[in-house]
Short mmCIF file of C-alpha atoms in Angstrom, two decimals:
data_model
loop_
_atom_site.label_atom_id
_atom_site.label_comp_id
_atom_site.label_asym_id
_atom_site.label_seq_id
_atom_site.Cartn_x
_atom_site.Cartn_y
_atom_site.Cartn_z
CA MET A 1225 95.57 260.67 89.99
CA PRO A 1226 93.26 258.09 91.62
CA LYS A 1227 92.61 255.09 89.36
CA TRP A 1228 88.85 255.44 89.86
CA LEU A 1229 88.63 259.05 88.68
CA LEU A 1230 87.96 258.17 85.01
CA THR A 1231 85.66 255.22 85.71
CA PRO A 1232 82.39 257.19 86.02
CA LEU A 1233 83.22 259.22 82.91
CA VAL A 1234 83.91 256.11 80.84
CA GLY A 1235 80.74 254.50 82.22
CA ALA A 1236 78.64 257.57 81.44
CA ALA A 1237 79.96 257.65 77.86
CA GLY A 1238 79.05 253.98 77.41
CA GLY A 1239 75.60 254.48 78.92
CA TRP A 1240 74.90 257.46 76.66
CA LEU A 1241 75.96 255.56 73.53
CA ALA A 1242 73.85 252.52 74.50
CA SER A 1243 70.82 254.78 75.08
CA LEU A 1244 71.23 256.21 71.57
CA ILE A 1245 70.84 252.76 69.98
CA GLY A 1246 67.89 251.82 72.22
CA TRP A 1247 69.57 249.00 74.14
CA PRO A 1248 67.53 247.79 77.15
CA LEU A 1249 69.02 248.91 80.47
CA PRO A 1250 71.40 251.18 78.51
CA TRP A 1251 73.02 252.86 81.50
CA MET A 1252 73.92 249.54 83.09
CA VAL A 1253 74.89 247.55 79.99
CA GLY A 1254 76.58 250.50 78.27
CA SER A 1255 78.64 251.54 81.28
CA LEU A 1256 79.60 247.91 81.96
CA LEU A 1257 80.80 247.33 78.39
CA ALA A 1258 82.61 250.67 78.17
CA VAL A 1259 84.59 250.07 81.36
CA ILE A 1260 85.45 246.50 80.29
CA ALA A 1261 86.55 247.73 76.84
CA VAL A 1262 88.82 250.42 78.28
CA ARG A 1263 90.33 248.01 80.79
CA CYS A 1264 90.86 245.23 78.22
CA ILE A 1265 91.56 247.04 74.94
CA GLY A 1266 92.97 250.30 76.23
CA ASN A 1267 94.66 248.47 79.13
CA LEU A 1268 93.92 251.40 81.44
CA PRO A 1269 93.75 250.47 85.15
CA LEU A 1270 90.30 251.87 85.84
CA ALA A 1271 89.19 251.11 89.40
CA GLU A 1272 85.81 250.99 91.10
CA VAL A 1273 84.69 254.29 92.60
CA PRO A 1274 84.66 253.78 96.40
CA GLY A 1275 81.10 253.02 97.47
CA ALA A 1276 79.66 253.40 93.96
CA ARG A 1277 78.04 249.98 93.75
CA LYS A 1278 76.56 250.31 97.24
CA CYS A 1279 75.15 253.72 96.35
CA GLY A 1280 73.67 252.35 93.11
CA GLN A 1281 72.12 249.39 94.95
CA TRP A 1282 70.71 251.76 97.59
CA VAL A 1283 68.87 253.84 95.00
CA VAL A 1284 67.74 250.80 93.00
CA GLY A 1285 66.59 248.97 96.15
CA VAL A 1286 64.30 251.86 97.14
CA GLY A 1287 62.96 252.02 93.57
CA ILE A 1288 62.22 248.29 93.46
CA GLY A 1289 60.44 248.44 96.81
CA LEU A 1290 58.08 251.16 95.56
CA HIS A 1291 56.58 248.64 93.10
CA PHE A 1292 55.13 246.69 96.03
CA THR A 1293 51.53 247.63 96.83
CA PRO A 1294 48.89 245.84 98.95
CA ALA A 1295 47.15 244.55 95.81
CA VAL A 1296 50.40 243.31 94.25
CA ILE A 1297 51.66 241.62 97.41
CA GLU A 1298 48.28 239.89 97.77
CA GLN A 1299 48.74 238.46 94.26
CA VAL A 1300 52.30 237.37 95.05
CA LEU A 1301 51.20 235.65 98.27
CA ALA A 1302 48.34 233.93 96.46
CA ASN A 1303 50.93 232.39 94.13
CA SER A 1304 53.53 231.66 96.82
CA ALA A 1305 53.54 227.91 96.11
CA ILE A 1306 54.43 228.37 92.44
CA ILE A 1307 57.05 230.98 93.37
CA LEU A 1308 58.64 228.49 95.79
CA VAL A 1309 58.65 225.77 93.12
CA GLY A 1310 60.26 228.19 90.64
CA ALA A 1311 62.96 229.21 93.12
CA VAL A 1312 63.73 225.60 94.00
CA ALA A 1313 63.82 224.55 90.32
CA THR A 1314 66.33 227.23 89.36
CA THR A 1315 68.46 226.47 92.41
CA LEU A 1316 68.58 222.81 91.33
CA SER A 1317 69.67 223.90 87.84
CA SER A 1318 73.11 224.51 89.37
CA VAL A 1319 73.62 220.74 88.97
CA ILE A 1320 74.27 221.45 85.26
CA GLY A 1321 77.25 223.66 86.03
CA ILE A 1322 78.56 221.36 88.77
CA SER A 1323 78.49 218.36 86.41
CA LEU A 1324 80.29 220.21 83.62
CA MET A 1325 83.04 221.42 85.95
CA LEU A 1326 83.54 218.06 87.62
CA ARG A 1327 83.90 216.40 84.22
CA SER A 1328 86.64 218.88 83.32
CA GLY A 1329 88.68 218.15 86.43
CA GLU A 1330 87.63 220.86 88.92
CA ASP A 1331 87.51 219.80 92.56
CA ARG A 1332 84.13 219.38 94.22
CA ALA A 1333 84.20 222.57 96.31
CA THR A 1334 85.18 224.80 93.40
CA ALA A 1335 82.63 223.24 91.05
CA PHE A 1336 79.87 223.49 93.66
CA PHE A 1337 80.28 227.09 94.87
CA ALA A 1338 81.20 228.50 91.44
CA SER A 1339 77.92 227.07 90.08
CA MET A 1340 75.50 228.44 92.70
CA PRO A 1341 73.00 230.83 90.99
CA GLY A 1342 73.28 233.79 93.35
CA GLY A 1343 75.01 235.33 96.36
CA ALA A 1344 78.38 235.80 94.64
CA SER A 1345 80.40 237.25 97.53
CA GLU A 1346 78.81 234.82 100.01
CA MET A 1347 79.71 231.87 97.74
CA VAL A 1348 83.34 233.02 97.73
CA ASN A 1349 83.31 233.07 101.55
CA LEU A 1350 81.67 229.64 101.75
CA GLY A 1351 84.11 228.32 99.15
CA LYS A 1352 87.00 229.58 101.26
CA ARG A 1353 85.67 227.71 104.30
CA ASN A 1354 85.34 224.49 102.29
CA GLY A 1355 88.65 224.49 100.41
CA ALA A 1356 87.58 225.79 96.98
CA VAL A 1357 89.87 227.65 94.58
CA LEU A 1358 88.67 231.17 95.38
CA SER A 1359 89.79 232.81 92.14
CA ARG A 1360 87.70 230.35 90.14
CA VAL A 1361 84.65 230.68 92.37
CA ALA A 1362 84.82 234.47 92.02
CA ALA A 1363 85.40 234.18 88.26
CA GLY A 1364 82.46 231.80 87.80
CA GLN A 1365 80.09 234.07 89.71
CA SER A 1366 81.31 237.21 87.89
CA LEU A 1367 80.98 235.59 84.45
CA ARG A 1368 77.44 234.40 85.21
CA LEU A 1369 76.39 237.93 86.16
CA LEU A 1370 78.14 239.39 83.11
CA LEU A 1371 76.38 237.01 80.70
CA VAL A 1372 72.97 237.64 82.30
CA VAL A 1373 73.35 241.44 82.27
CA LEU A 1374 74.49 241.48 78.63
CA SER A 1375 72.06 238.94 77.22
CA VAL A 1376 68.83 238.63 79.22
CA PRO A 1377 67.38 242.16 78.70
CA ALA A 1378 68.12 242.04 74.97
CA LEU A 1379 66.81 238.49 74.52
CA PHE A 1380 63.57 239.31 76.33
CA GLN A 1381 63.07 242.46 74.30
CA LEU A 1382 63.78 240.71 70.99
CA PHE A 1383 62.25 237.26 71.36
CA VAL A 1384 59.80 237.05 74.26
CA GLY A 1385 57.42 239.74 73.09
CA VAL A 1386 58.07 242.43 75.69
CA PRO A 1387 59.23 245.58 73.90
CA ALA A 1388 60.76 248.28 76.03
CA VAL A 1389 58.06 250.55 77.43
CA GLN A 1390 57.99 254.28 78.03
CA HIS A 1391 56.99 254.66 81.66
CA GLN A 1392 54.68 257.40 82.83
CA ALA A 1393 56.41 259.52 85.45
CA ALA A 1394 55.13 258.41 88.86
CA SER A 1395 54.32 260.99 91.50
CA VAL A 1396 57.33 261.98 93.60
CA ASP A 1397 57.07 262.91 97.28
CA TRP A 1398 60.44 264.16 98.48
CA GLY A 1399 59.48 263.82 102.14
CA TRP A 1400 58.63 260.14 101.79
CA LEU A 1401 61.68 259.51 99.58
CA ALA A 1402 64.01 261.12 102.13
CA LEU A 1403 62.48 258.89 104.83
CA LEU A 1404 62.80 255.75 102.67
CA LEU A 1405 66.40 256.51 101.69
CA ALA A 1406 67.40 257.23 105.28
CA GLY A 1407 65.63 254.15 106.63
CA GLY A 1408 67.11 251.99 103.86
CA ALA A 1409 70.62 253.25 104.61
CA LEU A 1410 70.21 252.58 108.34
CA LEU A 1411 68.98 249.02 107.75
CA ALA A 1412 71.79 248.45 105.20
CA LEU A 1413 74.40 249.57 107.73
CA LEU A 1414 72.86 247.29 110.39
CA MET A 1415 72.81 244.34 107.97
CA GLN A 1416 76.39 245.10 106.93
CA ARG A 1417 77.43 245.18 110.58
CA PHE A 1418 76.07 241.64 111.05
CA HIS A 1419 77.48 240.40 107.71
CA GLN A 1420 74.11 239.83 106.05
CA PRO A 1421 74.03 239.21 102.25
CA ASN A 1422 73.67 242.07 99.79
CA PRO A 1423 72.80 244.63 102.50
CA TRP A 1424 72.76 247.76 100.33
CA LEU A 1425 70.14 246.28 98.00
CA ILE A 1426 68.02 244.15 100.33
CA GLY A 1427 67.98 246.63 103.23
CA PRO A 1428 66.56 249.58 101.24
CA LEU A 1429 64.26 247.19 99.33
CA LEU A 1430 62.74 245.85 102.58
CA VAL A 1431 62.23 249.33 104.04
CA SER A 1432 60.76 250.71 100.82
CA ALA A 1433 58.49 247.71 100.20
CA GLY A 1434 57.31 247.63 103.81
CA MET A 1435 56.43 251.33 103.87
CA SER A 1436 54.85 251.18 100.41
CA ILE A 1437 52.59 248.29 101.45
CA ALA A 1438 51.76 249.73 104.88
CA PHE A 1439 50.83 253.19 103.58
CA ASP A 1440 49.87 252.31 99.96
CA LEU A 1441 52.25 255.03 98.78
CA GLN A 1442 51.87 254.77 94.97
CA LEU A 1443 55.12 256.72 94.51
CA GLY A 1444 58.11 256.51 92.20
CA LEU A 1445 61.69 257.72 92.03
CA PRO A 1446 62.40 261.09 90.37
CA GLN A 1447 63.33 261.15 86.69
CA GLY A 1448 66.83 259.82 86.09
CA ALA A 1449 67.24 258.10 89.49
CA SER A 1450 66.97 254.60 88.02
CA GLN A 1451 69.52 255.49 85.33
CA LEU A 1452 71.84 256.81 88.07
CA GLY A 1453 71.63 253.48 89.89
CA GLN A 1454 72.22 251.53 86.67
CA TRP A 1455 75.27 253.68 85.82
CA LEU A 1456 76.87 253.26 89.26
CA ILE A 1457 76.27 249.48 89.32
CA GLY A 1458 77.37 248.92 85.71
CA SER A 1459 80.57 250.95 86.07
CA ALA A 1460 81.47 249.10 89.27
CA LEU A 1461 80.81 245.65 87.74
CA GLY A 1462 83.03 246.43 84.77
CA CYS A 1463 86.02 246.87 87.07
CA HIS A 1464 86.00 243.12 87.83
CA PHE A 1465 87.17 242.31 84.29
CA ASP A 1466 90.46 242.99 82.52
CA ARG A 1467 92.71 241.39 79.94
CA ALA A 1468 94.32 239.05 82.48
CA PHE A 1469 90.91 237.81 83.64
CA PHE A 1470 89.91 236.60 80.19
CA LYS A 1471 93.37 235.11 79.48
CA ARG A 1472 93.70 233.28 82.81
CA ALA A 1473 91.61 230.19 82.11
CA PRO A 1474 89.80 230.26 78.77
CA SER A 1475 88.50 226.69 79.10
CA PHE A 1476 87.03 227.47 82.54
CA ILE A 1477 85.39 230.60 81.12
CA ALA A 1478 83.91 228.60 78.22
CA ARG A 1479 82.49 225.96 80.58
CA THR A 1480 80.99 228.61 82.86
CA LEU A 1481 79.33 230.40 79.95
CA LEU A 1482 77.99 227.09 78.59
CA ALA A 1483 76.64 226.07 82.01
CA THR A 1484 74.97 229.48 82.48
CA SER A 1485 73.41 229.30 79.02
CA LEU A 1486 72.05 225.82 79.72
CA GLY A 1487 70.75 227.02 83.10
CA MET A 1488 68.96 229.91 81.38
CA ALA A 1489 67.39 227.49 78.88
CA PHE A 1490 66.27 225.21 81.73
CA ALA A 1491 64.74 228.20 83.56
CA ALA A 1492 62.87 229.26 80.42
CA LEU A 1493 61.35 225.79 79.92
CA ALA A 1494 60.46 225.42 83.60
CA ALA A 1495 58.82 228.87 83.61
CA GLU A 1496 56.71 227.99 80.56
CA LEU A 1497 55.51 224.83 82.30
CA LEU A 1498 54.76 226.57 85.61
CA GLY A 1499 53.03 229.47 83.85
CA TRP A 1500 50.83 227.02 81.96
CA LEU A 1501 49.96 225.15 85.17
CA ASP A 1502 49.22 228.22 87.30
CA GLY A 1503 48.17 230.92 84.83
CA LEU A 1504 50.86 233.40 85.95
CA ASP A 1505 52.46 235.65 83.34
CA HIS A 1506 55.06 233.29 81.90
CA ARG A 1507 57.33 236.17 80.87
CA SER A 1508 57.64 237.58 84.40
CA LEU A 1509 58.04 234.05 85.76
CA MET A 1510 60.75 233.30 83.20
CA LEU A 1511 62.67 236.48 83.99
CA GLY A 1512 62.46 235.82 87.73
CA MET A 1513 63.86 232.32 87.27
CA MET A 1514 66.91 233.44 85.29
CA PRO A 1515 70.27 233.03 87.07
CA GLY A 1516 71.61 236.45 87.96
CA GLY A 1517 71.32 239.27 90.45
CA ILE A 1518 68.24 240.76 92.09
CA ALA A 1519 69.03 244.34 91.05
CA GLU A 1520 69.79 243.52 87.43
CA LEU A 1521 66.73 241.33 86.82
CA SER A 1522 64.34 243.58 88.74
CA LEU A 1523 65.54 246.56 86.68
CA THR A 1524 64.99 244.48 83.54
CA ALA A 1525 61.42 243.75 84.66
CA GLU A 1526 60.83 247.46 85.24
CA ALA A 1527 62.29 248.43 81.86
CA LEU A 1528 60.17 245.87 80.01
CA GLY A 1529 56.92 246.48 81.89
CA LEU A 1530 56.85 243.07 83.62
CA SER A 1531 55.90 242.30 87.23
CA VAL A 1532 58.76 243.68 89.34
CA PRO A 1533 57.39 242.20 92.62
CA LEU A 1534 57.07 238.71 91.12
CA VAL A 1535 60.59 238.81 89.68
CA THR A 1536 61.99 240.20 92.94
CA ALA A 1537 60.16 237.60 95.06
CA LEU A 1538 61.59 234.75 92.98
CA GLN A 1539 65.10 236.18 93.15
CA VAL A 1540 65.03 236.90 96.90
CA LEU A 1541 63.63 233.45 97.71
CA ARG A 1542 66.25 231.74 95.57
CA LEU A 1543 69.00 233.79 97.24
CA LEU A 1544 67.76 232.67 100.66
CA LEU A 1545 67.66 229.04 99.52
CA VAL A 1546 71.22 229.24 98.21
CA LEU A 1547 72.56 231.02 101.29
CA PHE A 1548 70.96 228.70 103.84
CA LEU A 1549 71.25 225.38 102.00
CA ALA A 1550 74.47 225.57 99.95
CA GLU A 1551 76.96 224.74 102.70
CA PRO A 1552 74.87 222.03 104.48
CA VAL A 1553 74.15 220.32 101.14
CA PHE A 1554 77.81 220.48 100.13
CA ARG A 1555 79.01 219.04 103.44
CA ARG A 1556 76.47 216.23 103.25
CA TRP A 1557 77.68 215.51 99.70
CA GLN A 1558 81.28 215.39 100.94
CA LYS A 1559 80.32 213.12 103.83
CA HIS A 1560 78.52 210.78 101.45
CA LYS A 1561 81.68 210.65 99.27
CA THR A 1562 83.84 209.83 102.31
CA HIS A 1563 81.54 207.00 103.43
CA ALA A 1564 81.31 205.66 99.89
#
């Protein structure tokens, strides 16, 4: 029997249980925890369903893009300076993690690429090119995403004053949705062919957002589509963790979790300051500045009734900053060390 056959069933059971207790993003968090529990406690070798995460990102990317309208994008562009400052500030917060890891004896490359707040698979590739310990870079990136997925939605719901909202069903046009899904898949395949980052999320998001703005679509996904995307992504993420993962380097895990927590606190304080200076909704700004993934934080914004375009813009801009600047900055740092 294929190892992945039980994964969606375990994930669905976890998502259903989480929805019963009212947990935010229940189908992502519940499926993630259920798969981790079965792999760690039950020691069953559940595997990722082939293509499941890509499929989940595809659906979620189209859904995120439908939140972009001409009026919303005008507001985002009007606040582009503050969005750039927020993205730069949270990128610089990676210095916290780098410092903690260097103090504990990690080499420069491992500390640097394991601490970058985004682009997990790309950071592993860059780490490989620059002599990092790949298992630790991958572990650091996976742990950061795990902590954000498990804690950020709940913390925002409990402490930041954004209770989960019941969304009105948006109008569904199957013709437009078929076109958006097909166009998103084609762009994702093209981006994948040229090794672009996160193609199955960003490709559909760009197509959906572009069409939504151009034609002012005012559409939404059909009922249950967002939960389907959450379930597929959460079940796939859970397969990255097992008993051996948590036993391998407990001190490294503790340092990564501490650095991520400090980075989240820094992002919260910076967002409060920027929101006060510019008048933007500090809650959406704070969520967008959290370290994590675009899909997970945009879904959190949607679930809590915050500005999905603002959160997405911050996350995409920070991803671009990390992807384009991480390696040049690291090599300059190494050159400076050599000359010193």
